[in-house]
mmCIF file of N, CA and C in Angstrom:
data_model
loop_
_atom_site.group_PDB
_atom_site.id
_atom_site.type_symbol
_atom_site.label_atom_id
_atom_site.label_comp_id
_atom_site.label_asym_id
_atom_site.label_seq_id
_atom_site.Cartn_x
_atom_site.Cartn_y
_atom_site.Cartn_z
ATOM 1 N N MET A 1 -15.092 -11.257 -15.411
ATOM 2 C CA MET A 1 -13.612 -10.678 -15.573
ATOM 3 C C MET A 1 -13.152 -11.767 -14.463
ATOM 4 N N LEU A 2 -11.827 -12.307 -14.664
ATOM 5 C CA LEU A 2 -11.002 -12.909 -13.781
ATOM 6 C C LEU A 2 -10.362 -12.052 -13.020
ATOM 7 N N ALA A 3 -10.010 -12.577 -11.915
ATOM 8 C CA ALA A 3 -9.243 -11.689 -10.741
ATOM 9 C C ALA A 3 -8.060 -12.637 -10.100
ATOM 10 N N ILE A 4 -6.895 -12.170 -9.980
ATOM 11 C CA ILE A 4 -6.047 -12.786 -9.122
ATOM 12 C C ILE A 4 -6.109 -12.053 -7.832
ATOM 13 N N ARG A 5 -6.592 -12.909 -6.615
ATOM 14 C CA ARG A 5 -7.012 -12.426 -5.506
ATOM 15 C C ARG A 5 -6.688 -13.238 -4.445
ATOM 16 N N MET A 6 -6.734 -12.801 -3.107
ATOM 17 C CA MET A 6 -6.553 -13.760 -2.083
ATOM 18 C C MET A 6 -7.835 -14.229 -1.351
ATOM 19 N N THR A 7 -7.592 -15.566 -0.893
ATOM 20 C CA THR A 7 -8.717 -16.096 -0.116
ATOM 21 C C THR A 7 -8.283 -16.547 1.151
ATOM 22 N N ARG A 8 -9.067 -16.146 2.129
ATOM 23 C CA ARG A 8 -8.578 -16.245 3.564
ATOM 24 C C ARG A 8 -8.913 -17.650 4.138
ATOM 25 N N HIS A 9 -7.749 -18.362 4.522
ATOM 26 C CA HIS A 9 -8.137 -19.659 5.579
ATOM 27 C C HIS A 9 -7.127 -19.444 6.870
ATOM 28 N N GLY A 10 -7.170 -20.566 7.530
ATOM 29 C CA GLY A 10 -6.616 -20.488 8.847
ATOM 30 C C GLY A 10 -7.614 -20.293 9.914
ATOM 31 N N ALA A 11 -7.142 -20.494 11.195
ATOM 32 C CA ALA A 11 -8.193 -20.294 12.159
ATOM 33 C C ALA A 11 -8.518 -18.761 12.647
ATOM 34 N N LYS A 12 -8.943 -18.703 13.953
ATOM 35 C CA LYS A 12 -9.491 -17.297 14.280
ATOM 36 C C LYS A 12 -8.039 -16.663 14.665
ATOM 37 N N LYS A 13 -7.898 -15.325 14.425
ATOM 38 C CA LYS A 13 -6.523 -14.719 14.897
ATOM 39 C C LYS A 13 -5.459 -15.361 14.172
ATOM 40 N N ARG A 14 -5.555 -16.172 13.399
ATOM 41 C CA ARG A 14 -4.242 -16.935 12.657
ATOM 42 C C ARG A 14 -4.396 -16.919 10.987
ATOM 43 N N PRO A 15 -4.299 -15.646 10.807
ATOM 44 C CA PRO A 15 -4.775 -15.658 9.049
ATOM 45 C C PRO A 15 -3.689 -16.458 8.517
ATOM 46 N N PHE A 16 -3.981 -17.017 7.039
ATOM 47 C CA PHE A 16 -3.254 -17.625 5.986
ATOM 48 C C PHE A 16 -4.171 -17.507 4.749
ATOM 49 N N PHE A 17 -3.510 -17.027 3.724
ATOM 50 C CA PHE A 17 -3.918 -16.790 2.530
ATOM 51 C C PHE A 17 -3.531 -17.418 1.399
ATOM 52 N N HIS A 18 -4.454 -18.083 0.537
ATOM 53 C CA HIS A 18 -4.148 -18.595 -0.905
ATOM 54 C C HIS A 18 -4.462 -17.699 -1.716
ATOM 55 N N ILE A 19 -3.466 -17.428 -2.616
ATOM 56 C CA ILE A 19 -3.472 -16.650 -3.982
ATOM 57 C C ILE A 19 -4.157 -17.457 -4.885
ATOM 58 N N VAL A 20 -5.272 -17.127 -5.326
ATOM 59 C CA VAL A 20 -6.004 -17.860 -6.471
ATOM 60 C C VAL A 20 -6.554 -17.023 -7.621
ATOM 61 N N VAL A 21 -6.839 -17.818 -8.900
ATOM 62 C CA VAL A 21 -7.701 -16.917 -10.082
ATOM 63 C C VAL A 21 -9.070 -17.404 -9.631
ATOM 64 N N ALA A 22 -9.632 -16.368 -9.825
ATOM 65 C CA ALA A 22 -11.430 -16.706 -9.527
ATOM 66 C C ALA A 22 -12.057 -15.458 -10.451
ATOM 67 N N ASP A 23 -13.133 -15.823 -10.501
ATOM 68 C CA ASP A 23 -14.222 -14.863 -11.206
ATOM 69 C C ASP A 23 -14.610 -13.958 -10.204
ATOM 70 N N SER A 24 -14.635 -12.691 -10.503
ATOM 71 C CA SER A 24 -14.421 -11.514 -9.954
ATOM 72 C C SER A 24 -15.907 -11.154 -9.117
ATOM 73 N N ARG A 25 -16.809 -12.176 -9.633
ATOM 74 C CA ARG A 25 -18.300 -11.834 -9.390
ATOM 75 C C ARG A 25 -18.370 -12.908 -7.794
ATOM 76 N N SER A 26 -17.307 -14.080 -7.821
ATOM 77 C CA SER A 26 -17.766 -15.068 -6.854
ATOM 78 C C SER A 26 -17.272 -14.571 -5.548
ATOM 79 N N PRO A 27 -17.862 -15.286 -4.243
ATOM 80 C CA PRO A 27 -17.120 -14.560 -3.263
ATOM 81 C C PRO A 27 -15.794 -14.753 -2.619
ATOM 82 N N ARG A 28 -15.676 -13.945 -1.797
ATOM 83 C CA ARG A 28 -13.824 -13.636 -1.434
ATOM 84 C C ARG A 28 -13.314 -15.348 -1.209
ATOM 85 N N ASP A 29 -14.197 -16.022 -0.521
ATOM 86 C CA ASP A 29 -13.963 -17.450 -0.049
ATOM 87 C C ASP A 29 -14.225 -18.487 -0.639
ATOM 88 N N GLY A 30 -15.200 -18.321 -1.692
ATOM 89 C CA GLY A 30 -15.903 -19.139 -2.613
ATOM 90 C C GLY A 30 -14.928 -19.935 -3.720
ATOM 91 N N ARG A 31 -16.028 -20.155 -4.727
ATOM 92 C CA ARG A 31 -14.983 -20.990 -5.673
ATOM 93 C C ARG A 31 -14.260 -20.315 -6.593
ATOM 94 N N PHE A 32 -12.943 -21.109 -6.865
ATOM 95 C CA PHE A 32 -12.193 -20.218 -7.787
ATOM 96 C C PHE A 32 -11.409 -21.574 -8.779
ATOM 97 N N ILE A 33 -10.744 -20.800 -9.834
ATOM 98 C CA ILE A 33 -10.196 -21.712 -10.684
ATOM 99 C C ILE A 33 -8.993 -22.281 -10.376
ATOM 100 N N GLU A 34 -7.928 -21.669 -10.199
ATOM 101 C CA GLU A 34 -6.540 -22.288 -9.857
ATOM 102 C C GLU A 34 -5.906 -21.540 -8.595
ATOM 103 N N LYS A 35 -5.170 -22.439 -7.877
ATOM 104 C CA LYS A 35 -4.284 -21.941 -6.761
ATOM 105 C C LYS A 35 -3.178 -21.688 -7.394
ATOM 106 N N LEU A 36 -2.580 -20.413 -6.975
ATOM 107 C CA LEU A 36 -1.516 -19.744 -7.491
ATOM 108 C C LEU A 36 -0.085 -19.591 -6.595
ATOM 109 N N GLY A 37 -0.695 -19.537 -5.306
ATOM 110 C CA GLY A 37 0.336 -19.391 -4.107
ATOM 111 C C GLY A 37 -0.169 -19.028 -2.855
ATOM 112 N N THR A 38 0.538 -18.843 -1.819
ATOM 113 C CA THR A 38 0.368 -18.816 -0.536
ATOM 114 C C THR A 38 0.704 -17.561 -0.061
ATOM 115 N N TYR A 39 0.275 -16.827 0.922
ATOM 116 C CA TYR A 39 0.869 -15.714 1.652
ATOM 117 C C TYR A 39 0.544 -16.052 3.130
ATOM 118 N N ASN A 40 1.625 -16.021 3.938
ATOM 119 C CA ASN A 40 1.428 -16.287 5.413
ATOM 120 C C ASN A 40 1.862 -14.910 6.096
ATOM 121 N N PRO A 41 1.063 -13.961 6.578
ATOM 122 C CA PRO A 41 1.611 -12.891 7.299
ATOM 123 C C PRO A 41 2.018 -12.978 8.541
ATOM 124 N N LEU A 42 2.038 -14.156 9.364
ATOM 125 C CA LEU A 42 2.502 -14.215 10.789
ATOM 126 C C LEU A 42 3.999 -14.480 10.476
ATOM 127 N N LEU A 43 4.638 -15.041 9.510
ATOM 128 C CA LEU A 43 5.980 -15.473 9.371
ATOM 129 C C LEU A 43 6.595 -13.726 9.287
ATOM 130 N N PRO A 44 8.137 -14.002 9.693
ATOM 131 C CA PRO A 44 8.891 -12.517 9.300
ATOM 132 C C PRO A 44 9.020 -12.008 7.845
ATOM 133 N N ARG A 45 9.218 -11.125 7.695
ATOM 134 C CA ARG A 45 9.331 -10.466 6.159
ATOM 135 C C ARG A 45 10.312 -11.206 5.542
ATOM 136 N N GLU A 46 11.432 -11.516 5.961
ATOM 137 C CA GLU A 46 12.606 -12.310 5.071
ATOM 138 C C GLU A 46 12.281 -13.719 5.068
ATOM 139 N N HIS A 47 11.387 -14.361 5.749
ATOM 140 C CA HIS A 47 11.107 -15.770 5.524
ATOM 141 C C HIS A 47 10.743 -16.388 4.308
ATOM 142 N N ALA A 48 11.401 -17.280 3.611
ATOM 143 C CA ALA A 48 11.196 -17.679 2.506
ATOM 144 C C ALA A 48 9.657 -18.338 1.862
ATOM 145 N N GLN A 49 9.120 -18.687 3.069
ATOM 146 C CA GLN A 49 7.802 -19.287 3.097
ATOM 147 C C GLN A 49 6.636 -18.454 3.173
ATOM 148 N N ARG A 50 6.904 -16.862 3.574
ATOM 149 C CA ARG A 50 5.939 -15.838 3.721
ATOM 150 C C ARG A 50 5.018 -15.683 2.416
ATOM 151 N N ILE A 51 5.980 -15.675 1.507
ATOM 152 C CA ILE A 51 5.016 -15.423 0.051
ATOM 153 C C ILE A 51 5.546 -16.450 -1.091
ATOM 154 N N THR A 52 4.527 -17.481 -1.535
ATOM 155 C CA THR A 52 4.873 -18.402 -2.633
ATOM 156 C C THR A 52 4.261 -18.205 -3.554
ATOM 157 N N LEU A 53 4.898 -17.938 -4.908
ATOM 158 C CA LEU A 53 4.062 -17.818 -6.014
ATOM 159 C C LEU A 53 4.522 -18.848 -7.036
ATOM 160 N N ASP A 54 3.374 -19.185 -7.988
ATOM 161 C CA ASP A 54 3.696 -20.218 -9.208
ATOM 162 C C ASP A 54 3.815 -19.107 -10.283
ATOM 163 N N LYS A 55 5.111 -18.620 -10.697
ATOM 164 C CA LYS A 55 5.249 -17.620 -11.741
ATOM 165 C C LYS A 55 4.397 -17.799 -13.042
ATOM 166 N N GLU A 56 5.093 -19.038 -13.504
ATOM 167 C CA GLU A 56 4.732 -19.587 -14.844
ATOM 168 C C GLU A 56 3.160 -19.457 -14.977
ATOM 169 N N ARG A 57 2.545 -19.902 -14.014
ATOM 170 C CA ARG A 57 1.093 -19.810 -14.269
ATOM 171 C C ARG A 57 0.653 -18.572 -14.016
ATOM 172 N N ILE A 58 1.177 -17.714 -12.916
ATOM 173 C CA ILE A 58 0.564 -16.319 -12.821
ATOM 174 C C ILE A 58 0.720 -15.766 -14.057
ATOM 175 N N ALA A 59 2.066 -15.733 -14.545
ATOM 176 C CA ALA A 59 2.352 -15.067 -16.225
ATOM 177 C C ALA A 59 1.304 -15.665 -16.946
ATOM 178 N N HIS A 60 0.766 -16.884 -16.940
ATOM 179 C CA HIS A 60 -0.273 -17.277 -18.112
ATOM 180 C C HIS A 60 -1.585 -16.576 -17.907
ATOM 181 N N TRP A 61 -1.919 -16.453 -16.507
ATOM 182 C CA TRP A 61 -3.192 -15.792 -16.413
ATOM 183 C C TRP A 61 -3.115 -14.201 -16.462
ATOM 184 N N LEU A 62 -1.988 -13.606 -16.209
ATOM 185 C CA LEU A 62 -2.027 -12.184 -16.487
ATOM 186 C C LEU A 62 -2.042 -12.041 -18.132
ATOM 187 N N LYS A 63 -1.422 -13.100 -18.948
ATOM 188 C CA LYS A 63 -1.700 -12.919 -20.622
ATOM 189 C C LYS A 63 -3.056 -13.339 -20.792
ATOM 190 N N VAL A 64 -3.501 -14.009 -20.149
ATOM 191 C CA VAL A 64 -5.258 -14.488 -20.573
ATOM 192 C C VAL A 64 -6.181 -12.945 -20.346
ATOM 193 N N GLY A 65 -5.670 -12.205 -19.142
ATOM 194 C CA GLY A 65 -6.336 -10.947 -18.938
ATOM 195 C C GLY A 65 -6.778 -10.815 -17.634
ATOM 196 N N ALA A 66 -6.550 -11.749 -16.625
ATOM 197 C CA ALA A 66 -6.864 -11.639 -15.364
ATOM 198 C C ALA A 66 -6.222 -10.336 -14.594
ATOM 199 N N GLN A 67 -6.905 -9.659 -13.797
ATOM 200 C CA GLN A 67 -6.595 -8.496 -13.187
ATOM 201 C C GLN A 67 -6.149 -8.772 -11.646
ATOM 202 N N PRO A 68 -4.958 -8.621 -11.192
ATOM 203 C CA PRO A 68 -4.590 -8.720 -9.572
ATOM 204 C C PRO A 68 -5.225 -7.812 -8.956
ATOM 205 N N SER A 69 -5.560 -8.163 -7.678
ATOM 206 C CA SER A 69 -5.832 -7.221 -6.684
ATOM 207 C C SER A 69 -4.500 -6.074 -6.264
ATOM 208 N N ASP A 70 -4.950 -5.172 -5.616
ATOM 209 C CA ASP A 70 -4.190 -4.234 -5.191
ATOM 210 C C ASP A 70 -2.726 -4.879 -4.329
ATOM 211 N N ARG A 71 -3.057 -5.802 -3.626
ATOM 212 C CA ARG A 71 -2.391 -6.431 -2.695
ATOM 213 C C ARG A 71 -1.424 -7.405 -3.440
ATOM 214 N N VAL A 72 -2.123 -8.361 -4.462
ATOM 215 C CA VAL A 72 -1.387 -9.165 -5.036
ATOM 216 C C VAL A 72 -0.335 -8.538 -6.115
ATOM 217 N N ALA A 73 -1.145 -7.242 -6.448
ATOM 218 C CA ALA A 73 -0.094 -6.602 -7.504
ATOM 219 C C ALA A 73 1.365 -6.307 -6.789
ATOM 220 N N LYS A 74 1.032 -5.825 -5.502
ATOM 221 C CA LYS A 74 2.327 -5.530 -4.709
ATOM 222 C C LYS A 74 3.307 -6.442 -4.667
ATOM 223 N N PHE A 75 2.801 -7.724 -4.418
ATOM 224 C CA PHE A 75 3.513 -9.102 -4.444
ATOM 225 C C PHE A 75 4.116 -9.363 -5.705
ATOM 226 N N LEU A 76 3.352 -9.138 -6.807
ATOM 227 C CA LEU A 76 3.904 -9.447 -8.237
ATOM 228 C C LEU A 76 4.825 -8.443 -8.400
ATOM 229 N N SER A 77 4.916 -7.149 -8.141
ATOM 230 C CA SER A 77 5.976 -5.956 -8.356
ATOM 231 C C SER A 77 7.185 -6.458 -7.395
ATOM 232 N N GLN A 78 7.129 -6.880 -6.249
ATOM 233 C CA GLN A 78 8.171 -7.352 -5.224
ATOM 234 C C GLN A 78 8.958 -8.741 -6.023
ATOM 235 N N ALA A 79 7.878 -9.322 -6.712
ATOM 236 C CA ALA A 79 8.830 -10.652 -7.186
ATOM 237 C C ALA A 79 9.464 -10.314 -8.791
ATOM 238 N N GLU A 80 9.169 -8.973 -9.149
ATOM 239 C CA GLU A 80 9.574 -8.371 -10.515
ATOM 240 C C GLU A 80 8.697 -9.153 -11.430
ATOM 241 N N MET A 81 7.483 -9.210 -11.441
ATOM 242 C CA MET A 81 6.970 -9.646 -12.723
ATOM 243 C C MET A 81 6.026 -9.017 -13.042
ATOM 244 N N MET A 82 6.032 -7.583 -12.706
ATOM 245 C CA MET A 82 4.919 -6.387 -13.078
ATOM 246 C C MET A 82 5.574 -5.198 -12.550
ATOM 247 N N LYS A 83 5.363 -4.122 -13.101
ATOM 248 C CA LYS A 83 5.671 -3.018 -12.789
ATOM 249 C C LYS A 83 4.869 -2.376 -11.243
ATOM 250 N N PRO A 84 5.228 -1.797 -10.509
ATOM 251 C CA PRO A 84 4.482 -1.248 -9.325
ATOM 252 C C PRO A 84 3.505 -0.506 -9.922
ATOM 253 N N ARG A 85 2.324 -0.458 -9.365
ATOM 254 C CA ARG A 85 1.107 0.451 -9.483
ATOM 255 C C ARG A 85 1.309 1.628 -9.110
ATOM 256 N N GLU A 86 0.982 2.785 -9.936
ATOM 257 C CA GLU A 86 0.949 4.246 -9.515
ATOM 258 C C GLU A 86 0.318 4.470 -8.334
ATOM 259 N N ARG A 87 0.900 5.132 -7.241
ATOM 260 C CA ARG A 87 0.058 5.560 -6.125
ATOM 261 C C ARG A 87 -0.578 6.951 -6.531
ATOM 262 N N ARG A 88 -1.786 6.806 -5.939
ATOM 263 C CA ARG A 88 -2.826 8.226 -6.119
ATOM 264 C C ARG A 88 -2.266 9.097 -5.539
ATOM 265 N N GLU A 89 -2.548 10.249 -5.524
ATOM 266 C CA GLU A 89 -2.357 11.265 -4.858
ATOM 267 C C GLU A 89 -3.330 11.555 -3.911
ATOM 268 N N GLN A 90 -3.196 12.238 -2.622
ATOM 269 C CA GLN A 90 -4.133 12.486 -1.667
ATOM 270 C C GLN A 90 -4.686 13.478 -2.036
ATOM 271 N N THR A 91 -6.370 13.310 -1.730
ATOM 272 C CA THR A 91 -7.099 14.317 -1.934
ATOM 273 C C THR A 91 -6.980 15.754 -1.302
ATOM 274 N N LYS A 92 -7.279 16.730 -1.362
ATOM 275 C CA LYS A 92 -7.171 18.046 -0.751
ATOM 276 C C LYS A 92 -8.004 18.150 0.509
ATOM 277 N N LYS A 93 -9.164 17.092 0.649
ATOM 278 C CA LYS A 93 -9.917 17.136 1.990
ATOM 279 C C LYS A 93 -9.471 17.200 3.222
ATOM 280 N N PRO A 94 -8.246 16.456 3.578
ATOM 281 C CA PRO A 94 -8.003 16.316 4.935
ATOM 282 C C PRO A 94 -6.949 17.850 5.103
ATOM 283 N N GLN A 95 -6.712 18.699 4.304
ATOM 284 C CA GLN A 95 -5.908 19.814 4.502
ATOM 285 C C GLN A 95 -6.949 20.872 5.076
ATOM 286 N N PRO A 96 -6.114 21.894 5.800
ATOM 287 C CA PRO A 96 -6.938 22.965 6.591
ATOM 288 C C PRO A 96 -7.526 23.784 5.574
ATOM 289 N N ARG A 97 -8.585 24.377 5.491
ATOM 290 C CA ARG A 97 -9.177 25.464 4.844
ATOM 291 C C ARG A 97 -8.345 26.643 4.394
ATOM 292 N N ALA A 98 -8.767 27.519 3.441
ATOM 293 C CA ALA A 98 -8.253 28.743 3.549
ATOM 294 C C ALA A 98 -7.555 29.473 4.625
ATOM 295 N N LYS A 99 -8.820 30.037 5.711
ATOM 296 C CA LYS A 99 -8.701 30.939 6.593
ATOM 297 C C LYS A 99 -7.644 30.185 7.732
ATOM 298 N N ALA A 100 -7.925 28.755 7.982
ATOM 299 C CA ALA A 100 -6.840 28.303 8.725
ATOM 300 C C ALA A 100 -5.672 28.146 8.223
ATOM 301 N N GLN A 101 -5.181 28.156 6.913
ATOM 302 C CA GLN A 101 -3.914 28.052 6.284
ATOM 303 C C GLN A 101 -3.197 29.362 6.503
ATOM 304 N N GLU A 102 -4.256 30.584 6.514
ATOM 305 C CA GLU A 102 -3.506 31.963 6.537
ATOM 306 C C GLU A 102 -3.360 32.034 8.035
ATOM 307 N N ARG A 103 -4.027 31.625 9.246
ATOM 308 C CA ARG A 103 -3.975 31.890 10.403
ATOM 309 C C ARG A 103 -2.373 31.028 10.849
ATOM 310 N N MET A 104 -2.376 29.728 10.153
ATOM 311 C CA MET A 104 -1.034 29.271 10.449
ATOM 312 C C MET A 104 0.163 29.651 9.730
ATOM 313 N N LYS A 105 -0.115 30.346 8.738
ATOM 314 C CA LYS A 105 1.093 31.237 8.040
ATOM 315 C C LYS A 105 1.391 32.267 8.770
ATOM 316 N N ALA A 106 0.417 32.817 9.304
ATOM 317 C CA ALA A 106 0.568 34.247 10.287
ATOM 318 C C ALA A 106 1.316 33.930 11.742
ATOM 319 N N ALA A 107 1.109 32.499 12.079
ATOM 320 C CA ALA A 107 1.570 32.279 13.339
ATOM 321 C C ALA A 107 2.808 31.903 12.884
ATOM 322 N N ALA A 108 3.050 31.257 11.821
ATOM 323 C CA ALA A 108 4.684 30.798 11.649
ATOM 324 C C ALA A 108 5.412 31.966 11.469
ATOM 325 N N ALA A 109 4.961 33.131 10.652
ATOM 326 C CA ALA A 109 5.640 34.334 10.571
ATOM 327 C C ALA A 109 6.006 35.063 11.976
ATOM 328 N N ALA A 110 4.745 35.162 12.794
ATOM 329 C CA ALA A 110 5.060 35.876 14.213
ATOM 330 C C ALA A 110 6.237 35.112 14.764
ATOM 331 N N SER A 111 5.956 33.872 15.150
ATOM 332 C CA SER A 111 7.228 33.049 15.571
ATOM 333 C C SER A 111 8.229 33.127 15.042
ATOM 334 N N ALA A 112 8.712 33.365 13.917
ATOM 335 C CA ALA A 112 9.860 33.534 13.147
ATOM 336 C C ALA A 112 10.686 34.846 13.243
ATOM 337 N N ALA A 113 9.492 35.912 13.359
ATOM 338 C CA ALA A 113 10.147 37.311 13.562
ATOM 339 C C ALA A 113 10.775 37.564 14.983
ATOM 340 N N PRO A 114 10.421 37.223 15.904
ATOM 341 C CA PRO A 114 10.823 37.358 17.447
ATOM 342 C C PRO A 114 12.255 36.603 17.541
ATOM 343 N N ALA A 115 12.333 35.476 16.802
ATOM 344 C CA ALA A 115 13.533 34.841 16.922
ATOM 345 C C ALA A 115 14.752 35.404 16.065
ATOM 346 N N GLU A 116 14.133 36.109 15.194
ATOM 347 C CA GLU A 116 15.360 36.616 14.353
ATOM 348 C C GLU A 116 15.838 37.755 14.844
ATOM 349 N N GLY A 117 14.926 38.683 15.450
ATOM 350 C CA GLY A 117 15.105 39.864 16.187
ATOM 351 C C GLY A 117 16.024 39.468 17.358
ATOM 352 N N GLY A 118 16.017 38.471 18.377
ATOM 353 C CA GLY A 118 16.433 38.173 19.347
ATOM 354 C C GLY A 118 17.760 37.709 18.982
ATOM 355 N N GLU A 119 18.017 36.974 18.038
ATOM 356 C CA GLU A 119 19.581 36.735 17.707
ATOM 357 C C GLU A 119 20.301 37.825 17.030
ATOM 358 N N ALA A 120 19.719 38.912 16.681
ATOM 359 C CA ALA A 120 20.301 40.028 16.307
ATOM 360 C C ALA A 120 20.775 41.039 17.232
ATOM 361 N N LYS A 121 20.184 40.846 18.566
ATOM 362 C CA LYS A 121 20.188 41.584 19.680
ATOM 363 C C LYS A 121 21.388 40.791 20.585
ATOM 364 N N GLU A 122 21.601 39.443 20.588
ATOM 365 C CA GLU A 122 22.554 38.607 21.149
ATOM 366 C C GLU A 122 23.855 38.777 20.289
ATOM 367 N N ALA A 123 23.697 39.079 19.049
ATOM 368 C CA ALA A 123 24.952 39.420 18.368
ATOM 369 C C ALA A 123 25.779 40.850 18.329
ATOM 370 N N ALA A 124 24.734 41.719 18.621
ATOM 371 C CA ALA A 124 25.168 43.259 19.039
ATOM 372 C C ALA A 124 25.666 43.370 20.562
ATOM 373 N N ALA A 125 25.205 42.760 21.448
ATOM 374 C CA ALA A 125 25.690 42.457 22.878
ATOM 375 C C ALA A 125 27.013 41.914 22.738
ATOM 376 N N SER A 126 27.429 41.127 22.041
ATOM 377 C CA SER A 126 28.778 40.353 22.015
ATOM 378 C C SER A 126 30.169 41.102 21.567
#
């Protein structure tokens, strides 16, 4: 399967990426078929040379069936070459368990009840 993905170049702590078409089984920085653009994360977001794309060749490879990586798909959606990918819903694992949620609801109700009663007393005193 063909993939449109990034290969890392540049010096240590100074990353620079080429956007390439490669066989999905080849190593990240290994052999590729064609270079389609560049990405320099060190440049400001609005800089013209931060992301460069060869739109004609990318359109060709997408028609042939190459699958973009998540980051490259984000770049292509920003360039309006494809629809943005659907974001996955978060799993329920990081949420508190049922007992903890009950305690949180009880604490919220307890803190809200005295506040309401205090406002009523202040209004009656005025």
